[in-house]
Amino acid sequence: MSLPTPSLAAFLSASLRRQLLLAYRRPVDTINPLLFFLLVVTLFPLGIGPDPAQLAEFAPGILWIVALLASLMAAEGMFRQDYEDGSLEQLLLSPQPLYLASLTYSFAHWLVTGVPLTLLSPLFATMLQLPVAALPVLLASMALGTAILSLVGSIGAALTVSLKRGGMLISLIIVPLYIPVLIFAAGAVRFAAEGFDPAPQLLLLAGMLSLSVALAPFAISAGLRISVDAG
Amino acid sequence: MSLPTPSLAAFLSASLRRQLLLAYRRPVDTINPLLFFLLVVTLFPLGIGPDPAQLAEFAPGILWIVALLASLMAAEGMFRQDYEDGSLEQLLLSPQPLYLASLTYSFAHWLVTGVPLTLLSPLFATMLQLPVAALPVLLASMALGTAILSLVGSIGAALTVSLKRGGMLISLIIVPLYIPVLIFAAGAVRFAAEGFDPAPQLLLLAGMLSLSVALAPFAISAGLRISVDAG
Amino acid sequence: MWTWFHKLGSPPWMYRISGRILAILLPLTVAMLVVGAVWGLLYAPMDFKQGNSFRIIYFHVPASVVALAGYYVMAIAGAVSLIWRMKMAEVAMKCAAPVGAALTFLSLLSGAIWGKPTWGTYWVWDARITSMLILFFLYLGVIVLYQAYENKEAAGKACAVLSLVGMVNIPIIYKSVDWWYSLHQPATIKFTEESTMHSSMLQPLLLMILAFYCLFTCALLLNMRSELLRRGVGTSWVRALAVN
Amino acid sequence: MLAVRGLGLERGGRALLAGLDLDISSGQMVLIEGPNGSGKTTLLRSLAGLSRLGLSGRIDAQCDELLYLGHRAGIKQLLTPRENLAWACHSQGWNPAHIDSALERVGLSGRADLFCQHLSAGQQRRVNLARLYLSFDAQRERSLWLLDEPFTAIDRGGVAELANTMAQQVRRGGSVVLTSHQDLPLDIPLRRVVLGGAQ
Amino acid sequence: MLAVRGLGLERGGRALLAGLDLDISSGQMVLIEGPNGSGKTTLLRSLAGLSRLGLSGRIDAQCDELLYLGHRAGIKQLLTPRENLAWACHSQGWNPAHIDSALERVGLSGRADLFCQHLSAGQQRRVNLARLYLSFDAQRERSLWLLDEPFTAIDRGGVAELANTMAQQVRRGGSVVLTSHQDLPLDIPLRRVVLGGAQ
Ligand code: HEM
Ligand SMILES: Nc1ncnc2c1ncn2[C@@H]1O[C@H](COP(=O)(O)OP(=O)(O)OP(=O)(O)O)[C@@H](O)[C@H]1O
Ligand SMILES: Nc1ncnc2c1ncn2[C@@H]1O[C@H](COP(=O)(O)OP(=O)(O)OP(=O)(O)O)[C@@H](O)[C@H]1O
Ligand SMILES: [Mg+2]
Ligand SMILES: [Mg+2]
């Protein structure tokens, strides 16, 4: 079946714009992860006691765990709407390459959840007494890490979207895959906080990012095809 | 408009059975909060380091924060299906008292998420090196706390179910209601772990529970009416 | 080559061959397990510092080692089923998951039991322990996803994708966990890593590891046979089996 | 059975309909007509008491039973047709003993124990329509049916059968208010309410 | 344009249809008939290549454009009709300049900038149907339309208009495969494929 492929670039930018527009029309999706982040960061002192020294020591870990959960929650509903209203069917039928289309989904998801998290993380970090010296590294690790999380999260979302109320099954699928990100990212921040050189971990993160940019879309498109077929 | 009310008890038990049956048809929904709990409990040592002494100290806070998140995630989709497939309309139209009907929703939700969490919490607690002495109190606080979370969560779910956009306002309203639960429950466990008497906090929780059992259903039914009307 | 590949894809053939293999392998496995267990539990010398509690190693270590190998078996089967659309590979993948998960659980359990006498606690967050736990999650993910899908054909494909993704990640996960563990030199007792075990302790251990590999194979084949029957209900060859 | 006085509906600042007076006495069948977007669904939903937003005027329903079937099927994908109807019986106080015959009449006896998610579009609608038979068998005085495009996705046989049931309901002294874009194979007097094309 | 050989579909262990041969050459209009649950939707979805599960036999589609409109509307509630169609244009490579006229023809020019969540059932279907006009205006050779109950929730005027468009598409050398439970007001030869009642 041979179909003429219309301008790819135009399609990709349009699809990106569409996702961002939808996110803008539904700000709750953007705000909730931040809100959630804020909430949990405030819960921690309540939960584990307010001693600044302790908080400072665990700030990197806590920040990253919460970031991970936030983007996990955001990932869950990523394709749900498009699946239920049939947009996904139309996407699969369109002559455009699904590989790139699914990449735009992850990218939009990152712009809408990852970037705000990254930008606000210094605020949360100071709430947790993270030394100021570590903030640049925190920002870098957040930017890289959340991008990976978005890509990996999309895989889980694509595989589970057709399951009626598949719900948090996604967490089981992708949290294990998140773990390396958590370890290296939190490690980088900790190193920075303790005055060591975090470059190696950041490089590792960059490597993992490029790996997932290259491979994740295959898994995502496969997952989407299966889901639409099974639905 | 006067309608004959058929046997109320039969209706309530039927409605409860229905919810449990649905949960049973989707075992994932029941397992997921547990797996989520297990996963996140795993994330903490990875984030903040494996030292048992530290973990033991933070165990109460961590356990309760995660329990809160788990039931938060589970609450989110509580009425979604019923709203989208129109069951909610039919419920509002039926001559049965909505107050009690909505109570069954929260109760079923607690049975499906809260109870399993409570029962397994000792396992997670030992993984986090919580002293064995504190386990009974942990169980008690879990049983009480998750019930409150289910009720409060239902309010949020009922108010937000129809919102295709907006809704962050609601999460802002609901989240603060969770915090007291967290403080008292985690406090009780910590007291028990450190050998103090946790009775006061547990009593407070019991009080909060009876209060929400009495009041929450009003908010829930009101929320459901508004949502169906707006939809 | 292709004819062979084709054969491999046909349920009746597979059913017959697996039957033959099991006829030999199953008794062998049992024998090795018994010998290894008796040897290890009764005759191998006692560990000077851990006493008899160390003998659990004869189940713990084999379980741990084979559990990891099991995941690769599953993932590769999944890859084959995706690339060559081969039903048999999908069956293998589906059936490998529970077996591997069981072994992982055995490793966790035996380790935890072992932990009590050695570290005085059931659980510590050691690198190997943690990565084992994560492996357990990876297995669970595949199993639960398969159950969650109504349509088992779709379930197979989805799980194949998932297990592939997992396979790419396992090395990264293990490396990261090791690094994490070395980062916080924890106050806990560490594994006596490159264990200087006396050969009289080592030999039964090696035997048990071999036995567990065979055990995995047997369990996998048995599982596959029942699955093949379940799927083949109503087909001629299954009816033929039912007759005689 | 239903008395509407000076009913006005507005959506998004635009008036969908204004000053509508409507009396539906028992034994009447009312067809609400109008092009897409003329406000049929909105009207039916407000008659059912489901939507009060942007509503002015008065609606008095004097009935022992009010049954509304809307665009949303109102059935659970993870329950079987039988289970779905059992639930309906409990919430409406119908007799569960009639479920089998109802399924029989909508031609789903063969699918009674299949999850609804596996049913075809029309079969799902039919599960929903089975409520009509249950309500009919309940023999309630003054029962009012509000049906929003009941024939959607139903095949010809089904449509005839369904229209026939409505006719019986009307003969028995109940009343039916329905919307439809198809013309119905009916042998009984039909009162038409035409809504202006707000389109 | 479309060649089907020995197509078999099975669902839940039961065969929906078996050994179906079907050749659709350009300029043909094919109506797939059958009672509820006879497998029309499943067939259409597999022709579109959306469902491969439980499928046996071969399907070759030789077309420059394949358009499938199913039970799911495929429009975003939070986008306006215009935005929805703009997206469709990009993904299908149609000319966005034609959007206005398409909206005009489905009678939504007045609603072009309203969120689709506020549209009535029929209006939402119409947004979806506007794709047909866009595809028509794209003037593609060998374009194949697969329409699953396109008349659902559409008022009489809309039905006539729509049928007319299909006729044009066929005259122009495209082809249409559709399912419907209503009889269509068509003046062109219609090929019927009847699926046995798996019900
Ligand atoms: C990748 C997974 C694992 C492998 C390859 C593994 C391997 C081993 C080996 C080779 C030993 C013997 C060390 C010695 O010579 O004493 C050992 C000991 C032990 N393992 Fe594991 N193990 C694994 C997972 C676990 C888990 C999950 C636990 C606990 C839940 C655990 C708990 C123990 C304990 C308590 C000992 C004895 C203490 C010691 O000898 O230091 N292991 N393990
Ligand atoms: N927020 C809003 N702003 C503007 N118009 C609105 C809004 N909400 C609803 N409408 C209009 O109100 C009407 C709703 O009508 P309704 O759904 O009752 O139509 P209907 O007669 O049921 O149509 P159909 O035959 O398609 O079902 C539509 O024309 C819709 O455009
Ligand atoms: N898992 C399953 N088990 C049993 N039967 C199934 C399963 N999945 C689908 N079916 C059957 O397959 C058929 C699906 O048919 P399909 O949706 O194509 O019908 P249709 O011709 O489109 O009907 P309609 O006219 O109502 O749209 C239904 O009869 C349904 O009961
Ligand atoms: Mg309507
Ligand atoms: Mg259909």
JSON list of C-alpha atoms in Angstrom, two decimals, chain E residues 50-178:
[
{"chain": "E", "resi": 50, "resn": "LEU", "atom": "CA", "xyz": [-6.20, -1.63, 12.14]},
{"chain": "E", "resi": 51, "resn": "SER", "atom": "CA", "xyz": [-6.92, -5.10, 13.45]},
{"chain": "E", "resi": 52, "resn": "ARG", "atom": "CA", "xyz": [-4.71, -8.08, 12.67]},
{"chain": "E", "resi": 53, "resn": "LEU", "atom": "CA", "xyz": [-5.62, -10.23, 15.65]},
{"chain": "E", "resi": 54, "resn": "GLY", "atom": "CA", "xyz": [-7.49, -13.42, 14.78]},
{"chain": "E", "resi": 55, "resn": "LEU", "atom": "CA", "xyz": [-7.17, -12.62, 11.08]},
{"chain": "E", "resi": 56, "resn": "SER", "atom": "CA", "xyz": [-6.35, -15.16, 8.38]},
{"chain": "E", "resi": 57, "resn": "GLY", "atom": "CA", "xyz": [-6.14, -14.81, 4.61]},
{"chain": "E", "resi": 58, "resn": "ARG", "atom": "CA", "xyz": [-4.77, -11.93, 2.55]},
{"chain": "E", "resi": 59, "resn": "ILE", "atom": "CA", "xyz": [-5.73, -8.29, 2.11]},
{"chain": "E", "resi": 60, "resn": "ASP", "atom": "CA", "xyz": [-4.02, -6.18, -0.55]},
{"chain": "E", "resi": 61, "resn": "ALA", "atom": "CA", "xyz": [-4.91, -2.50, -0.67]},
{"chain": "E", "resi": 62, "resn": "GLN", "atom": "CA", "xyz": [-3.60, -0.65, -3.73]},
{"chain": "E", "resi": 63, "resn": "CYS", "atom": "CA", "xyz": [-4.68, 2.89, -2.99]},
{"chain": "E", "resi": 64, "resn": "ASP", "atom": "CA", "xyz": [-3.18, 6.33, -2.72]},
{"chain": "E", "resi": 65, "resn": "GLU", "atom": "CA", "xyz": [-5.44, 7.21, 0.13]},
{"chain": "E", "resi": 66, "resn": "LEU", "atom": "CA", "xyz": [-7.28, 5.17, 2.69]},
{"chain": "E", "resi": 67, "resn": "LEU", "atom": "CA", "xyz": [-9.82, 6.89, 4.89]},
{"chain": "E", "resi": 68, "resn": "TYR", "atom": "CA", "xyz": [-11.48, 5.08, 7.77]},
{"chain": "E", "resi": 69, "resn": "LEU", "atom": "CA", "xyz": [-14.26, 6.55, 9.87]},
{"chain": "E", "resi": 70, "resn": "GLY", "atom": "CA", "xyz": [-15.30, 4.23, 12.67]},
{"chain": "E", "resi": 71, "resn": "HIS", "atom": "CA", "xyz": [-17.55, 4.18, 15.70]},
{"chain": "E", "resi": 72, "resn": "ARG", "atom": "CA", "xyz": [-15.01, 6.34, 17.50]},
{"chain": "E", "resi": 73, "resn": "ALA", "atom": "CA", "xyz": [-15.31, 9.92, 16.30]},
{"chain": "E", "resi": 74, "resn": "GLY", "atom": "CA", "xyz": [-11.57, 10.56, 16.33]},
{"chain": "E", "resi": 75, "resn": "ILE", "atom": "CA", "xyz": [-11.91, 14.22, 17.27]},
{"chain": "E", "resi": 76, "resn": "LYS", "atom": "CA", "xyz": [-10.54, 16.03, 20.29]},
{"chain": "E", "resi": 77, "resn": "GLN", "atom": "CA", "xyz": [-13.10, 17.44, 22.69]},
{"chain": "E", "resi": 78, "resn": "LEU", "atom": "CA", "xyz": [-10.81, 20.30, 23.66]},
{"chain": "E", "resi": 79, "resn": "LEU", "atom": "CA", "xyz": [-10.09, 21.40, 20.11]},
{"chain": "E", "resi": 80, "resn": "THR", "atom": "CA", "xyz": [-12.48, 23.32, 17.89]},
{"chain": "E", "resi": 81, "resn": "PRO", "atom": "CA", "xyz": [-13.77, 21.71, 14.70]},
{"chain": "E", "resi": 82, "resn": "ARG", "atom": "CA", "xyz": [-11.36, 23.87, 12.71]},
{"chain": "E", "resi": 83, "resn": "GLU", "atom": "CA", "xyz": [-8.37, 22.81, 14.79]},
{"chain": "E", "resi": 84, "resn": "ASN", "atom": "CA", "xyz": [-9.40, 19.18, 14.58]},
{"chain": "E", "resi": 85, "resn": "LEU", "atom": "CA", "xyz": [-9.59, 19.36, 10.80]},
{"chain": "E", "resi": 86, "resn": "ALA", "atom": "CA", "xyz": [-6.32, 21.26, 10.53]},
{"chain": "E", "resi": 87, "resn": "TRP", "atom": "CA", "xyz": [-4.68, 18.34, 12.28]},
{"chain": "E", "resi": 88, "resn": "ALA", "atom": "CA", "xyz": [-6.38, 15.88, 9.95]},
{"chain": "E", "resi": 89, "resn": "CYS", "atom": "CA", "xyz": [-5.07, 17.87, 6.99]},
{"chain": "E", "resi": 90, "resn": "HIS", "atom": "CA", "xyz": [-1.52, 17.67, 8.26]},
{"chain": "E", "resi": 91, "resn": "SER", "atom": "CA", "xyz": [-1.58, 13.98, 8.99]},
{"chain": "E", "resi": 92, "resn": "GLN", "atom": "CA", "xyz": [-3.24, 13.14, 5.67]},
{"chain": "E", "resi": 93, "resn": "GLY", "atom": "CA", "xyz": [-1.51, 15.76, 3.58]},
{"chain": "E", "resi": 94, "resn": "TRP", "atom": "CA", "xyz": [-4.71, 17.53, 2.58]},
{"chain": "E", "resi": 95, "resn": "ASN", "atom": "CA", "xyz": [-4.87, 21.20, 1.76]},
{"chain": "E", "resi": 96, "resn": "PRO", "atom": "CA", "xyz": [-5.90, 23.23, 4.84]},
{"chain": "E", "resi": 97, "resn": "ALA", "atom": "CA", "xyz": [-7.35, 25.87, 2.52]},
{"chain": "E", "resi": 98, "resn": "HIS", "atom": "CA", "xyz": [-10.37, 23.62, 2.02]},
{"chain": "E", "resi": 99, "resn": "ILE", "atom": "CA", "xyz": [-11.26, 23.40, 5.71]},
{"chain": "E", "resi": 100, "resn": "ASP", "atom": "CA", "xyz": [-13.74, 26.27, 5.64]},
{"chain": "E", "resi": 101, "resn": "SER", "atom": "CA", "xyz": [-15.67, 24.92, 2.70]},
{"chain": "E", "resi": 102, "resn": "ALA", "atom": "CA", "xyz": [-15.71, 21.48, 4.32]},
{"chain": "E", "resi": 103, "resn": "LEU", "atom": "CA", "xyz": [-17.13, 22.93, 7.54]},
{"chain": "E", "resi": 104, "resn": "GLU", "atom": "CA", "xyz": [-19.60, 24.86, 5.42]},
{"chain": "E", "resi": 105, "resn": "ARG", "atom": "CA", "xyz": [-20.79, 21.69, 3.77]},
{"chain": "E", "resi": 106, "resn": "VAL", "atom": "CA", "xyz": [-21.31, 19.82, 7.04]},
{"chain": "E", "resi": 107, "resn": "GLY", "atom": "CA", "xyz": [-23.20, 22.86, 8.28]},
{"chain": "E", "resi": 108, "resn": "LEU", "atom": "CA", "xyz": [-20.83, 23.74, 11.06]},
{"chain": "E", "resi": 109, "resn": "SER", "atom": "CA", "xyz": [-19.54, 27.09, 9.87]},
{"chain": "E", "resi": 110, "resn": "GLY", "atom": "CA", "xyz": [-21.44, 28.61, 12.79]},
{"chain": "E", "resi": 111, "resn": "ARG", "atom": "CA", "xyz": [-19.71, 26.30, 15.22]},
{"chain": "E", "resi": 112, "resn": "ALA", "atom": "CA", "xyz": [-16.24, 26.24, 13.70]},
{"chain": "E", "resi": 113, "resn": "ASP", "atom": "CA", "xyz": [-14.59, 27.80, 16.75]},
{"chain": "E", "resi": 114, "resn": "LEU", "atom": "CA", "xyz": [-16.52, 26.13, 19.55]},
{"chain": "E", "resi": 115, "resn": "PHE", "atom": "CA", "xyz": [-14.83, 23.40, 21.57]},
{"chain": "E", "resi": 116, "resn": "CYS", "atom": "CA", "xyz": [-16.08, 20.08, 20.29]},
{"chain": "E", "resi": 117, "resn": "GLN", "atom": "CA", "xyz": [-17.09, 19.07, 23.81]},
{"chain": "E", "resi": 118, "resn": "HIS", "atom": "CA", "xyz": [-19.94, 21.55, 23.49]},
{"chain": "E", "resi": 119, "resn": "LEU", "atom": "CA", "xyz": [-21.19, 20.14, 20.21]},
{"chain": "E", "resi": 120, "resn": "SER", "atom": "CA", "xyz": [-24.20, 17.86, 19.97]},
{"chain": "E", "resi": 121, "resn": "ALA", "atom": "CA", "xyz": [-23.82, 14.20, 19.12]},
{"chain": "E", "resi": 122, "resn": "GLY", "atom": "CA", "xyz": [-24.63, 14.81, 15.48]},
{"chain": "E", "resi": 123, "resn": "GLN", "atom": "CA", "xyz": [-22.44, 17.85, 15.22]},
{"chain": "E", "resi": 124, "resn": "GLN", "atom": "CA", "xyz": [-19.50, 15.86, 16.51]},
{"chain": "E", "resi": 125, "resn": "ARG", "atom": "CA", "xyz": [-20.11, 13.20, 13.89]},
{"chain": "E", "resi": 126, "resn": "ARG", "atom": "CA", "xyz": [-20.28, 15.96, 11.31]},
{"chain": "E", "resi": 127, "resn": "VAL", "atom": "CA", "xyz": [-16.86, 17.28, 12.27]},
{"chain": "E", "resi": 128, "resn": "ASN", "atom": "CA", "xyz": [-15.59, 13.81, 11.59]},
{"chain": "E", "resi": 129, "resn": "LEU", "atom": "CA", "xyz": [-17.46, 13.57, 8.30]},
{"chain": "E", "resi": 130, "resn": "ALA", "atom": "CA", "xyz": [-15.87, 16.80, 7.13]},
{"chain": "E", "resi": 131, "resn": "ARG", "atom": "CA", "xyz": [-12.80, 14.66, 6.46]},
{"chain": "E", "resi": 132, "resn": "LEU", "atom": "CA", "xyz": [-14.66, 13.16, 3.54]},
{"chain": "E", "resi": 133, "resn": "TYR", "atom": "CA", "xyz": [-14.96, 16.54, 1.86]},
{"chain": "E", "resi": 134, "resn": "LEU", "atom": "CA", "xyz": [-11.32, 17.31, 2.52]},
{"chain": "E", "resi": 135, "resn": "SER", "atom": "CA", "xyz": [-10.29, 13.99, 1.06]},
{"chain": "E", "resi": 136, "resn": "PHE", "atom": "CA", "xyz": [-12.63, 14.61, -1.87]},
{"chain": "E", "resi": 137, "resn": "ASP", "atom": "CA", "xyz": [-11.13, 18.02, -2.53]},
{"chain": "E", "resi": 138, "resn": "ALA", "atom": "CA", "xyz": [-7.64, 16.50, -2.39]},
{"chain": "E", "resi": 139, "resn": "GLN", "atom": "CA", "xyz": [-8.53, 14.86, -5.71]},
{"chain": "E", "resi": 140, "resn": "ARG", "atom": "CA", "xyz": [-6.39, 11.81, -5.01]},
{"chain": "E", "resi": 141, "resn": "GLU", "atom": "CA", "xyz": [-6.33, 8.98, -7.50]},
{"chain": "E", "resi": 142, "resn": "ARG", "atom": "CA", "xyz": [-7.54, 5.65, -6.16]},
{"chain": "E", "resi": 143, "resn": "SER", "atom": "CA", "xyz": [-8.90, 6.90, -2.88]},
{"chain": "E", "resi": 144, "resn": "LEU", "atom": "CA", "xyz": [-10.74, 4.37, -0.74]},
{"chain": "E", "resi": 145, "resn": "TRP", "atom": "CA", "xyz": [-13.27, 5.30, 1.93]},
{"chain": "E", "resi": 146, "resn": "LEU", "atom": "CA", "xyz": [-14.13, 2.83, 4.68]},
{"chain": "E", "resi": 147, "resn": "LEU", "atom": "CA", "xyz": [-17.15, 4.21, 6.54]},
{"chain": "E", "resi": 148, "resn": "ASP", "atom": "CA", "xyz": [-18.65, 2.43, 9.53]},
{"chain": "E", "resi": 149, "resn": "GLU", "atom": "CA", "xyz": [-22.24, 3.60, 9.98]},
{"chain": "E", "resi": 150, "resn": "PRO", "atom": "CA", "xyz": [-21.53, 7.13, 8.75]},
{"chain": "E", "resi": 151, "resn": "PHE", "atom": "CA", "xyz": [-25.18, 8.17, 9.15]},
{"chain": "E", "resi": 152, "resn": "THR", "atom": "CA", "xyz": [-25.31, 7.63, 12.91]},
{"chain": "E", "resi": 153, "resn": "ALA", "atom": "CA", "xyz": [-26.86, 10.64, 14.67]},
{"chain": "E", "resi": 154, "resn": "ILE", "atom": "CA", "xyz": [-27.03, 12.63, 11.42]},
{"chain": "E", "resi": 155, "resn": "ASP", "atom": "CA", "xyz": [-30.31, 14.39, 10.60]},
{"chain": "E", "resi": 156, "resn": "ARG", "atom": "CA", "xyz": [-32.19, 13.81, 7.34]},
{"chain": "E", "resi": 157, "resn": "GLY", "atom": "CA", "xyz": [-30.69, 16.73, 5.50]},
{"chain": "E", "resi": 158, "resn": "GLY", "atom": "CA", "xyz": [-27.25, 15.60, 6.48]},
{"chain": "E", "resi": 159, "resn": "VAL", "atom": "CA", "xyz": [-27.88, 12.05, 5.33]},
{"chain": "E", "resi": 160, "resn": "ALA", "atom": "CA", "xyz": [-28.97, 13.16, 1.88]},
{"chain": "E", "resi": 161, "resn": "GLU", "atom": "CA", "xyz": [-26.01, 15.51, 1.52]},
{"chain": "E", "resi": 162, "resn": "LEU", "atom": "CA", "xyz": [-23.64, 12.79, 2.65]},
{"chain": "E", "resi": 163, "resn": "ALA", "atom": "CA", "xyz": [-25.01, 10.12, 0.34]},
{"chain": "E", "resi": 164, "resn": "ASN", "atom": "CA", "xyz": [-24.67, 12.59, -2.49]},
{"chain": "E", "resi": 165, "resn": "THR", "atom": "CA", "xyz": [-20.99, 13.10, -1.69]},
{"chain": "E", "resi": 166, "resn": "MET", "atom": "CA", "xyz": [-20.33, 9.37, -1.69]},
{"chain": "E", "resi": 167, "resn": "ALA", "atom": "CA", "xyz": [-21.99, 9.14, -5.08]},
{"chain": "E", "resi": 168, "resn": "GLN", "atom": "CA", "xyz": [-19.67, 11.86, -6.40]},
{"chain": "E", "resi": 169, "resn": "GLN", "atom": "CA", "xyz": [-16.64, 10.12, -4.92]},
{"chain": "E", "resi": 170, "resn": "VAL", "atom": "CA", "xyz": [-17.61, 6.95, -6.72]},
{"chain": "E", "resi": 171, "resn": "ARG", "atom": "CA", "xyz": [-18.30, 8.72, -10.01]},
{"chain": "E", "resi": 172, "resn": "ARG", "atom": "CA", "xyz": [-14.90, 10.31, -9.76]},
{"chain": "E", "resi": 173, "resn": "GLY", "atom": "CA", "xyz": [-13.30, 6.89, -9.67]},
{"chain": "E", "resi": 174, "resn": "GLY", "atom": "CA", "xyz": [-12.79, 6.50, -5.97]},
{"chain": "E", "resi": 175, "resn": "SER", "atom": "CA", "xyz": [-14.51, 3.75, -4.05]},
{"chain": "E", "resi": 176, "resn": "VAL", "atom": "CA", "xyz": [-16.56, 3.52, -0.88]},
{"chain": "E", "resi": 177, "resn": "VAL", "atom": "CA", "xyz": [-17.11, 0.65, 1.49]},
{"chain": "E", "resi": 178, "resn": "LEU", "atom": "CA", "xyz": [-19.73, 1.39, 4.10]}
]
